[in-house]
PDB file of N, CA and C in Angstrom:
ATOM      1  N   UNK A1254      54.879 -15.639 -25.319  1.00  0.00           N
ATOM      2  CA  UNK A1254      55.223 -14.567 -26.229  1.00  0.00           C
ATOM      3  C   UNK A1254      56.461 -14.963 -27.021  1.00  0.00           C
ATOM      4  N   UNK A1255      56.449 -14.671 -28.292  1.00  0.00           N
ATOM      5  CA  UNK A1255      57.605 -14.926 -29.137  1.00  0.00           C
ATOM      6  C   UNK A1255      58.375 -13.624 -29.331  1.00  0.00           C
ATOM      7  N   UNK A1256      59.705 -13.652 -29.152  1.00  0.00           N
ATOM      8  CA  UNK A1256      60.475 -12.428 -29.414  1.00  0.00           C
ATOM      9  C   UNK A1256      60.391 -12.048 -30.885  1.00  0.00           C
ATOM     10  N   UNK A1257      60.047 -10.807 -31.137  1.00  0.00           N
ATOM     11  CA  UNK A1257      59.978 -10.305 -32.496  1.00  0.00           C
ATOM     12  C   UNK A1257      61.265  -9.568 -32.842  1.00  0.00           C
ATOM     13  N   UNK A1258      61.847  -8.894 -31.880  1.00  0.00           N
ATOM     14  CA  UNK A1258      63.009  -8.058 -32.129  1.00  0.00           C
ATOM     15  C   UNK A1258      63.890  -8.063 -30.893  1.00  0.00           C
ATOM     16  N   UNK A1259      65.173  -8.185 -31.064  1.00  0.00           N
ATOM     17  CA  UNK A1259      66.116  -8.158 -29.951  1.00  0.00           C
ATOM     18  C   UNK A1259      67.324  -7.348 -30.380  1.00  0.00           C
ATOM     19  N   UNK A1260      67.714  -6.424 -29.550  1.00  0.00           N
ATOM     20  CA  UNK A1260      68.908  -5.623 -29.807  1.00  0.00           C
ATOM     21  C   UNK A1260      69.471  -5.184 -28.454  1.00  0.00           C
ATOM     22  N   UNK A1261      70.555  -4.480 -28.480  1.00  0.00           N
ATOM     23  CA  UNK A1261      71.094  -3.920 -27.250  1.00  0.00           C
ATOM     24  C   UNK A1261      71.457  -2.464 -27.514  1.00  0.00           C
ATOM     25  N   UNK A1262      71.575  -1.704 -26.445  1.00  0.00           N
ATOM     26  CA  UNK A1262      71.930  -0.292 -26.581  1.00  0.00           C
ATOM     27  C   UNK A1262      72.558   0.198 -25.285  1.00  0.00           C
ATOM     28  N   UNK A1263      73.211   1.328 -25.379  1.00  0.00           N
ATOM     29  CA  UNK A1263      73.729   1.978 -24.181  1.00  0.00           C
ATOM     30  C   UNK A1263      72.590   2.698 -23.482  1.00  0.00           C
ATOM     31  N   UNK A1264      72.638   2.685 -22.166  1.00  0.00           N
ATOM     32  CA  UNK A1264      71.675   3.421 -21.361  1.00  0.00           C
ATOM     33  C   UNK A1264      72.447   4.044 -20.197  1.00  0.00           C
ATOM     34  N   UNK A1265      71.795   4.920 -19.491  1.00  0.00           N
ATOM     35  CA  UNK A1265      72.448   5.679 -18.434  1.00  0.00           C
ATOM     36  C   UNK A1265      71.559   5.682 -17.205  1.00  0.00           C
ATOM     37  N   UNK A1266      72.119   5.297 -16.059  1.00  0.00           N
ATOM     38  CA  UNK A1266      71.369   5.248 -14.813  1.00  0.00           C
ATOM     39  C   UNK A1266      71.892   6.348 -13.897  1.00  0.00           C
ATOM     40  N   UNK A1267      70.950   7.135 -13.348  1.00  0.00           N
ATOM     41  CA  UNK A1267      71.328   8.256 -12.485  1.00  0.00           C
ATOM     42  C   UNK A1267      70.327   8.385 -11.347  1.00  0.00           C
ATOM     43  N   UNK A1268      70.768   9.041 -10.281  1.00  0.00           N
ATOM     44  CA  UNK A1268      69.959   9.225  -9.073  1.00  0.00           C
ATOM     45  C   UNK A1268      69.736  10.719  -8.835  1.00  0.00           C
ATOM     46  N   UNK A1269      68.461  11.098  -8.623  1.00  0.00           N
ATOM     47  CA  UNK A1269      68.137  12.482  -8.304  1.00  0.00           C
ATOM     48  C   UNK A1269      68.455  12.780  -6.841  1.00  0.00           C
ATOM     49  N   UNK A1270      68.371  14.057  -6.479  1.00  0.00           N
ATOM     50  CA  UNK A1270      68.648  14.458  -5.099  1.00  0.00           C
ATOM     51  C   UNK A1270      67.698  13.781  -4.114  1.00  0.00           C
ATOM     52  N   UNK A1271      66.457  13.496  -4.531  1.00  0.00           N
ATOM     53  CA  UNK A1271      65.488  12.833  -3.651  1.00  0.00           C
ATOM     54  C   UNK A1271      65.624  11.310  -3.670  1.00  0.00           C
ATOM     55  N   UNK A1272      66.722  10.810  -4.239  1.00  0.00           N
ATOM     56  CA  UNK A1272      67.075   9.396  -4.314  1.00  0.00           C
ATOM     57  C   UNK A1272      66.222   8.591  -5.291  1.00  0.00           C
ATOM     58  N   UNK A1273      65.514   9.259  -6.214  1.00  0.00           N
ATOM     59  CA  UNK A1273      64.785   8.565  -7.275  1.00  0.00           C
ATOM     60  C   UNK A1273      65.776   8.117  -8.339  1.00  0.00           C
ATOM     61  N   UNK A1274      65.637   6.873  -8.786  1.00  0.00           N
ATOM     62  CA  UNK A1274      66.521   6.335  -9.822  1.00  0.00           C
ATOM     63  C   UNK A1274      65.831   6.385 -11.171  1.00  0.00           C
ATOM     64  N   UNK A1275      66.615   6.689 -12.208  1.00  0.00           N
ATOM     65  CA  UNK A1275      66.081   6.771 -13.565  1.00  0.00           C
ATOM     66  C   UNK A1275      67.036   6.098 -14.536  1.00  0.00           C
ATOM     67  N   UNK A1276      66.466   5.513 -15.571  1.00  0.00           N
ATOM     68  CA  UNK A1276      67.234   4.964 -16.679  1.00  0.00           C
ATOM     69  C   UNK A1276      66.935   5.833 -17.903  1.00  0.00           C
ATOM     70  N   UNK A1277      67.976   6.371 -18.505  1.00  0.00           N
ATOM     71  CA  UNK A1277      67.850   7.234 -19.681  1.00  0.00           C
ATOM     72  C   UNK A1277      68.390   6.508 -20.901  1.00  0.00           C
ATOM     73  N   UNK A1278      67.760   6.730 -22.054  1.00  0.00           N
ATOM     74  CA  UNK A1278      68.232   6.098 -23.289  1.00  0.00           C
ATOM     75  C   UNK A1278      69.195   6.997 -24.051  1.00  0.00           C
ATOM     76  N   UNK A1279      69.463   8.175 -23.531  1.00  0.00           N
ATOM     77  CA  UNK A1279      70.474   9.089 -24.075  1.00  0.00           C
ATOM     78  C   UNK A1279      71.134   9.763 -22.877  1.00  0.00           C
ATOM     79  N   UNK A1280      72.367  10.223 -23.020  1.00  0.00           N
ATOM     80  CA  UNK A1280      73.040  10.845 -21.872  1.00  0.00           C
ATOM     81  C   UNK A1280      72.224  12.012 -21.308  1.00  0.00           C
ATOM     82  N   UNK A1281      71.899  11.980 -20.008  1.00  0.00           N
ATOM     83  CA  UNK A1281      71.117  13.065 -19.411  1.00  0.00           C
ATOM     84  C   UNK A1281      72.007  14.228 -18.980  1.00  0.00           C
ATOM     85  N   UNK A1282      71.354  15.334 -18.681  1.00  0.00           N
ATOM     86  CA  UNK A1282      72.036  16.522 -18.163  1.00  0.00           C
ATOM     87  C   UNK A1282      71.705  16.656 -16.681  1.00  0.00           C
ATOM     88  N   UNK A1283      72.706  17.018 -15.878  1.00  0.00           N
ATOM     89  CA  UNK A1283      72.478  17.180 -14.438  1.00  0.00           C
ATOM     90  C   UNK A1283      72.000  18.599 -14.164  1.00  0.00           C
ATOM     91  N   UNK A1284      70.797  18.706 -13.558  1.00  0.00           N
ATOM     92  CA  UNK A1284      70.241  19.999 -13.181  1.00  0.00           C
ATOM     93  C   UNK A1284      70.553  20.302 -11.724  1.00  0.00           C
ATOM     94  N   UNK A1285      69.799  21.242 -11.135  1.00  0.00           N
ATOM     95  CA  UNK A1285      70.040  21.612  -9.737  1.00  0.00           C
ATOM     96  C   UNK A1285      69.610  20.527  -8.764  1.00  0.00           C
ATOM     97  N   UNK A1286      68.482  19.837  -9.065  1.00  0.00           N
ATOM     98  CA  UNK A1286      67.955  18.840  -8.136  1.00  0.00           C
ATOM     99  C   UNK A1286      67.742  17.470  -8.773  1.00  0.00           C
ATOM    100  N   UNK A1287      67.862  17.386 -10.094  1.00  0.00           N
ATOM    101  CA  UNK A1287      67.619  16.105 -10.740  1.00  0.00           C
ATOM    102  C   UNK A1287      68.338  16.024 -12.084  1.00  0.00           C
ATOM    103  N   UNK A1288      68.375  14.818 -12.603  1.00  0.00           N
ATOM    104  CA  UNK A1288      68.909  14.580 -13.936  1.00  0.00           C
ATOM    105  C   UNK A1288      67.778  14.767 -14.929  1.00  0.00           C
ATOM    106  N   UNK A1289      68.064  15.367 -16.072  1.00  0.00           N
ATOM    107  CA  UNK A1289      67.024  15.673 -17.048  1.00  0.00           C
ATOM    108  C   UNK A1289      67.380  15.089 -18.400  1.00  0.00           C
ATOM    109  N   UNK A1290      66.358  14.608 -19.086  1.00  0.00           N
ATOM    110  CA  UNK A1290      66.546  14.099 -20.437  1.00  0.00           C
ATOM    111  C   UNK A1290      67.012  15.247 -21.321  1.00  0.00           C
ATOM    112  N   UNK A1291      67.901  14.958 -22.241  1.00  0.00           N
ATOM    113  CA  UNK A1291      68.406  16.006 -23.124  1.00  0.00           C
ATOM    114  C   UNK A1291      67.499  16.222 -24.333  1.00  0.00           C
ATOM    115  N   UNK A1292      66.325  15.605 -24.331  1.00  0.00           N
ATOM    116  CA  UNK A1292      65.375  15.779 -25.415  1.00  0.00           C
ATOM    117  C   UNK A1292      65.522  14.770 -26.540  1.00  0.00           C
ATOM    118  N   UNK A1293      66.575  13.966 -26.505  1.00  0.00           N
ATOM    119  CA  UNK A1293      66.814  12.993 -27.582  1.00  0.00           C
ATOM    120  C   UNK A1293      66.423  11.578 -27.194  1.00  0.00           C
ATOM    121  N   UNK A1294      66.128  11.335 -25.933  1.00  0.00           N
ATOM    122  CA  UNK A1294      65.853   9.972 -25.496  1.00  0.00           C
ATOM    123  C   UNK A1294      64.660   9.908 -24.579  1.00  0.00           C
ATOM    124  N   UNK A1295      64.542   8.780 -23.908  1.00  0.00           N
ATOM    125  CA  UNK A1295      63.441   8.538 -22.986  1.00  0.00           C
ATOM    126  C   UNK A1295      63.984   8.360 -21.586  1.00  0.00           C
ATOM    127  N   UNK A1296      63.122   8.559 -20.604  1.00  0.00           N
ATOM    128  CA  UNK A1296      63.482   8.392 -19.205  1.00  0.00           C
ATOM    129  C   UNK A1296      62.485   7.436 -18.564  1.00  0.00           C
ATOM    130  N   UNK A1297      62.994   6.446 -17.836  1.00  0.00           N
ATOM    131  CA  UNK A1297      62.158   5.477 -17.141  1.00  0.00           C
ATOM    132  C   UNK A1297      62.514   5.470 -15.666  1.00  0.00           C
ATOM    133  N   UNK A1298      61.510   5.475 -14.793  1.00  0.00           N
ATOM    134  CA  UNK A1298      61.742   5.337 -13.359  1.00  0.00           C
ATOM    135  C   UNK A1298      62.080   3.873 -13.083  1.00  0.00           C
ATOM    136  N   UNK A1299      63.103   3.651 -12.285  1.00  0.00           N
ATOM    137  CA  UNK A1299      63.520   2.288 -11.942  1.00  0.00           C
ATOM    138  C   UNK A1299      63.741   2.213 -10.441  1.00  0.00           C
ATOM    139  N   UNK A1300      63.995   1.011  -9.937  1.00  0.00           N
ATOM    140  CA  UNK A1300      64.348   0.867  -8.530  1.00  0.00           C
ATOM    141  C   UNK A1300      65.703   0.160  -8.425  1.00  0.00           C
ATOM    142  N   UNK A1301      66.151  -0.021  -7.204  1.00  0.00           N
ATOM    143  CA  UNK A1301      67.493  -0.576  -6.970  1.00  0.00           C
ATOM    144  C   UNK A1301      67.673  -1.971  -7.546  1.00  0.00           C
ATOM    145  N   UNK A1302      66.591  -2.711  -7.738  1.00  0.00           N
ATOM    146  CA  UNK A1302      66.708  -4.080  -8.257  1.00  0.00           C
ATOM    147  C   UNK A1302      67.301  -4.093  -9.671  1.00  0.00           C
ATOM    148  N   UNK A1303      67.071  -3.039 -10.446  1.00  0.00           N
ATOM    149  CA  UNK A1303      67.672  -2.963 -11.784  1.00  0.00           C
ATOM    150  C   UNK A1303      69.196  -2.899 -11.677  1.00  0.00           C
ATOM    151  N   UNK A1304      69.703  -2.107 -10.729  1.00  0.00           N
ATOM    152  CA  UNK A1304      71.150  -1.997 -10.531  1.00  0.00           C
ATOM    153  C   UNK A1304      71.718  -3.332 -10.072  1.00  0.00           C
ATOM    154  N   UNK A1305      71.014  -3.988  -9.162  1.00  0.00           N
ATOM    155  CA  UNK A1305      71.464  -5.291  -8.669  1.00  0.00           C
ATOM    156  C   UNK A1305      71.507  -6.304  -9.805  1.00  0.00           C
ATOM    157  N   UNK A1306      70.477  -6.304 -10.667  1.00  0.00           N
ATOM    158  CA  UNK A1306      70.428  -7.246 -11.792  1.00  0.00           C
ATOM    159  C   UNK A1306      71.556  -6.989 -12.789  1.00  0.00           C
ATOM    160  N   UNK A1307      71.952  -5.737 -12.934  1.00  0.00           N
ATOM    161  CA  UNK A1307      73.034  -5.378 -13.856  1.00  0.00           C
ATOM    162  C   UNK A1307      74.412  -5.538 -13.210  1.00  0.00           C
ATOM    163  N   UNK A1308      74.442  -5.792 -11.907  1.00  0.00           N
ATOM    164  CA  UNK A1308      75.708  -5.971 -11.206  1.00  0.00           C
ATOM    165  C   UNK A1308      76.484  -4.685 -11.008  1.00  0.00           C
ATOM    166  N   UNK A1309      75.755  -3.563 -10.854  1.00  0.00           N
ATOM    167  CA  UNK A1309      76.414  -2.270 -10.655  1.00  0.00           C
ATOM    168  C   UNK A1309      76.015  -1.690  -9.301  1.00  0.00           C
ATOM    169  N   UNK A1310      76.833  -0.779  -8.801  1.00  0.00           N
ATOM    170  CA  UNK A1310      76.492  -0.063  -7.578  1.00  0.00           C
ATOM    171  C   UNK A1310      75.329   0.876  -7.858  1.00  0.00           C
ATOM    172  N   UNK A1311      74.498   1.076  -6.854  1.00  0.00           N
ATOM    173  CA  UNK A1311      73.393   2.024  -6.989  1.00  0.00           C
ATOM    174  C   UNK A1311      73.988   3.432  -7.003  1.00  0.00           C
ATOM    175  N   UNK A1312      73.675   4.229  -8.034  1.00  0.00           N
ATOM    176  CA  UNK A1312      74.245   5.577  -8.088  1.00  0.00           C
ATOM    177  C   UNK A1312      73.665   6.476  -6.998  1.00  0.00           C
ATOM    178  N   UNK A1313      74.385   7.557  -6.699  1.00  0.00           N
ATOM    179  CA  UNK A1313      73.914   8.548  -5.736  1.00  0.00           C
ATOM    180  C   UNK A1313      73.903   9.921  -6.408  1.00  0.00           C
ATOM    181  N   UNK A1314      73.250  10.877  -5.773  1.00  0.00           N
ATOM    182  CA  UNK A1314      73.189  12.236  -6.305  1.00  0.00           C
ATOM    183  C   UNK A1314      74.586  12.854  -6.392  1.00  0.00           C
ATOM    184  N   UNK A1315      75.499  12.423  -5.534  1.00  0.00           N
ATOM    185  CA  UNK A1315      76.851  12.980  -5.518  1.00  0.00           C
ATOM    186  C   UNK A1315      77.683  12.563  -6.728  1.00  0.00           C
ATOM    187  N   UNK A1316      77.237  11.558  -7.464  1.00  0.00           N
ATOM    188  CA  UNK A1316      77.967  11.132  -8.668  1.00  0.00           C
ATOM    189  C   UNK A1316      77.932  12.246  -9.713  1.00  0.00           C
ATOM    190  N   UNK A1317      79.085  12.544 -10.267  1.00  0.00           N
ATOM    191  CA  UNK A1317      79.178  13.605 -11.270  1.00  0.00           C
ATOM    192  C   UNK A1317      78.630  13.183 -12.635  1.00  0.00           C
ATOM    193  N   UNK A1318      78.687  11.890 -12.914  1.00  0.00           N
ATOM    194  CA  UNK A1318      78.233  11.356 -14.206  1.00  0.00           C
ATOM    195  C   UNK A1318      77.279  10.190 -13.957  1.00  0.00           C
ATOM    196  N   UNK A1319      76.333   9.971 -14.861  1.00  0.00           N
ATOM    197  CA  UNK A1319      75.485   8.779 -14.730  1.00  0.00           C
ATOM    198  C   UNK A1319      76.302   7.525 -15.009  1.00  0.00           C
ATOM    199  N   UNK A1320      75.796   6.393 -14.561  1.00  0.00           N
ATOM    200  CA  UNK A1320      76.465   5.123 -14.822  1.00  0.00           C
ATOM    201  C   UNK A1320      76.035   4.634 -16.202  1.00  0.00           C
ATOM    202  N   UNK A1321      77.010   4.350 -17.043  1.00  0.00           N
ATOM    203  CA  UNK A1321      76.728   3.870 -18.399  1.00  0.00           C
ATOM    204  C   UNK A1321      76.610   2.351 -18.367  1.00  0.00           C
ATOM    205  N   UNK A1322      75.517   1.839 -18.904  1.00  0.00           N
ATOM    206  CA  UNK A1322      75.285   0.393 -18.927  1.00  0.00           C
ATOM    207  C   UNK A1322      74.829  -0.022 -20.325  1.00  0.00           C
ATOM    208  N   UNK A1323      74.975  -1.292 -20.616  1.00  0.00           N
ATOM    209  CA  UNK A1323      74.477  -1.845 -21.867  1.00  0.00           C
ATOM    210  C   UNK A1323      73.245  -2.678 -21.526  1.00  0.00           C
ATOM    211  N   UNK A1324      72.134  -2.406 -22.191  1.00  0.00           N
ATOM    212  CA  UNK A1324      70.896  -3.134 -21.888  1.00  0.00           C
ATOM    213  C   UNK A1324      70.402  -3.861 -23.128  1.00  0.00           C
ATOM    214  N   UNK A1325      69.693  -4.955 -22.902  1.00  0.00           N
ATOM    215  CA  UNK A1325      69.049  -5.692 -23.985  1.00  0.00           C
ATOM    216  C   UNK A1325      67.622  -5.183 -24.144  1.00  0.00           C
ATOM    217  N   UNK A1326      67.189  -5.065 -25.373  1.00  0.00           N
ATOM    218  CA  UNK A1326      65.826  -4.638 -25.681  1.00  0.00           C
ATOM    219  C   UNK A1326      65.105  -5.818 -26.329  1.00  0.00           C
ATOM    220  N   UNK A1327      64.008  -6.236 -25.744  1.00  0.00           N
ATOM    221  CA  UNK A1327      63.179  -7.307 -26.304  1.00  0.00           C
ATOM    222  C   UNK A1327      61.809  -6.717 -26.631  1.00  0.00           C
ATOM    223  N   UNK A1328      61.394  -6.824 -27.835  1.00  0.00           N
ATOM    224  CA  UNK A1328      60.058  -6.403 -28.227  1.00  0.00           C
ATOM    225  C   UNK A1328      59.320  -7.659 -28.659  1.00  0.00           C
ATOM    226  N   UNK A1329      58.217  -7.937 -27.993  1.00  0.00           N
ATOM    227  CA  UNK A1329      57.503  -9.185 -28.247  1.00  0.00           C
ATOM    228  C   UNK A1329      56.066  -8.899 -28.640  1.00  0.00           C
ATOM    229  N   UNK A1330      55.519  -9.834 -29.352  1.00  0.00           N
ATOM    230  CA  UNK A1330      54.120  -9.769 -29.757  1.00  0.00           C
ATOM    231  C   UNK A1330      53.326 -10.658 -28.808  1.00  0.00           C
ATOM    232  N   UNK A1331      52.305 -10.110 -28.220  1.00  0.00           N
ATOM    233  CA  UNK A1331      51.479 -10.877 -27.294  1.00  0.00           C
ATOM    234  C   UNK A1331      50.551 -11.798 -28.063  1.00  0.00           C
ATOM    235  N   UNK A1332      50.580 -13.062 -27.683  1.00  0.00           N
ATOM    236  CA  UNK A1332      49.706 -14.049 -28.334  1.00  0.00           C
ATOM    237  C   UNK A1332      48.719 -14.577 -27.314  1.00  0.00           C
ATOM    238  N   UNK A1333      47.454 -14.698 -27.702  1.00  0.00           N
ATOM    239  CA  UNK A1333      46.446 -15.231 -26.788  1.00  0.00           C
ATOM    240  C   UNK A1333      46.109 -16.649 -27.136  1.00  0.00           C
TER     241      UNK A1333
END
């Protein structure tokens, strides 16, 4: 695959009360049991390996704020 587009952006990693990890593309809002998208971005389910790859501690539900990280975005065209 050849990279067609590469950029970086801020993202936010947070942990729900049930210990599910999510990556948000806009700052999320903390609800009663989980973090919620504020309607301006996307939410992706992730696992602890993403935190390890970024060199950050795995967030917990007790954290008052999500962890702010900078991520690279690669959009590629699939070639057969």
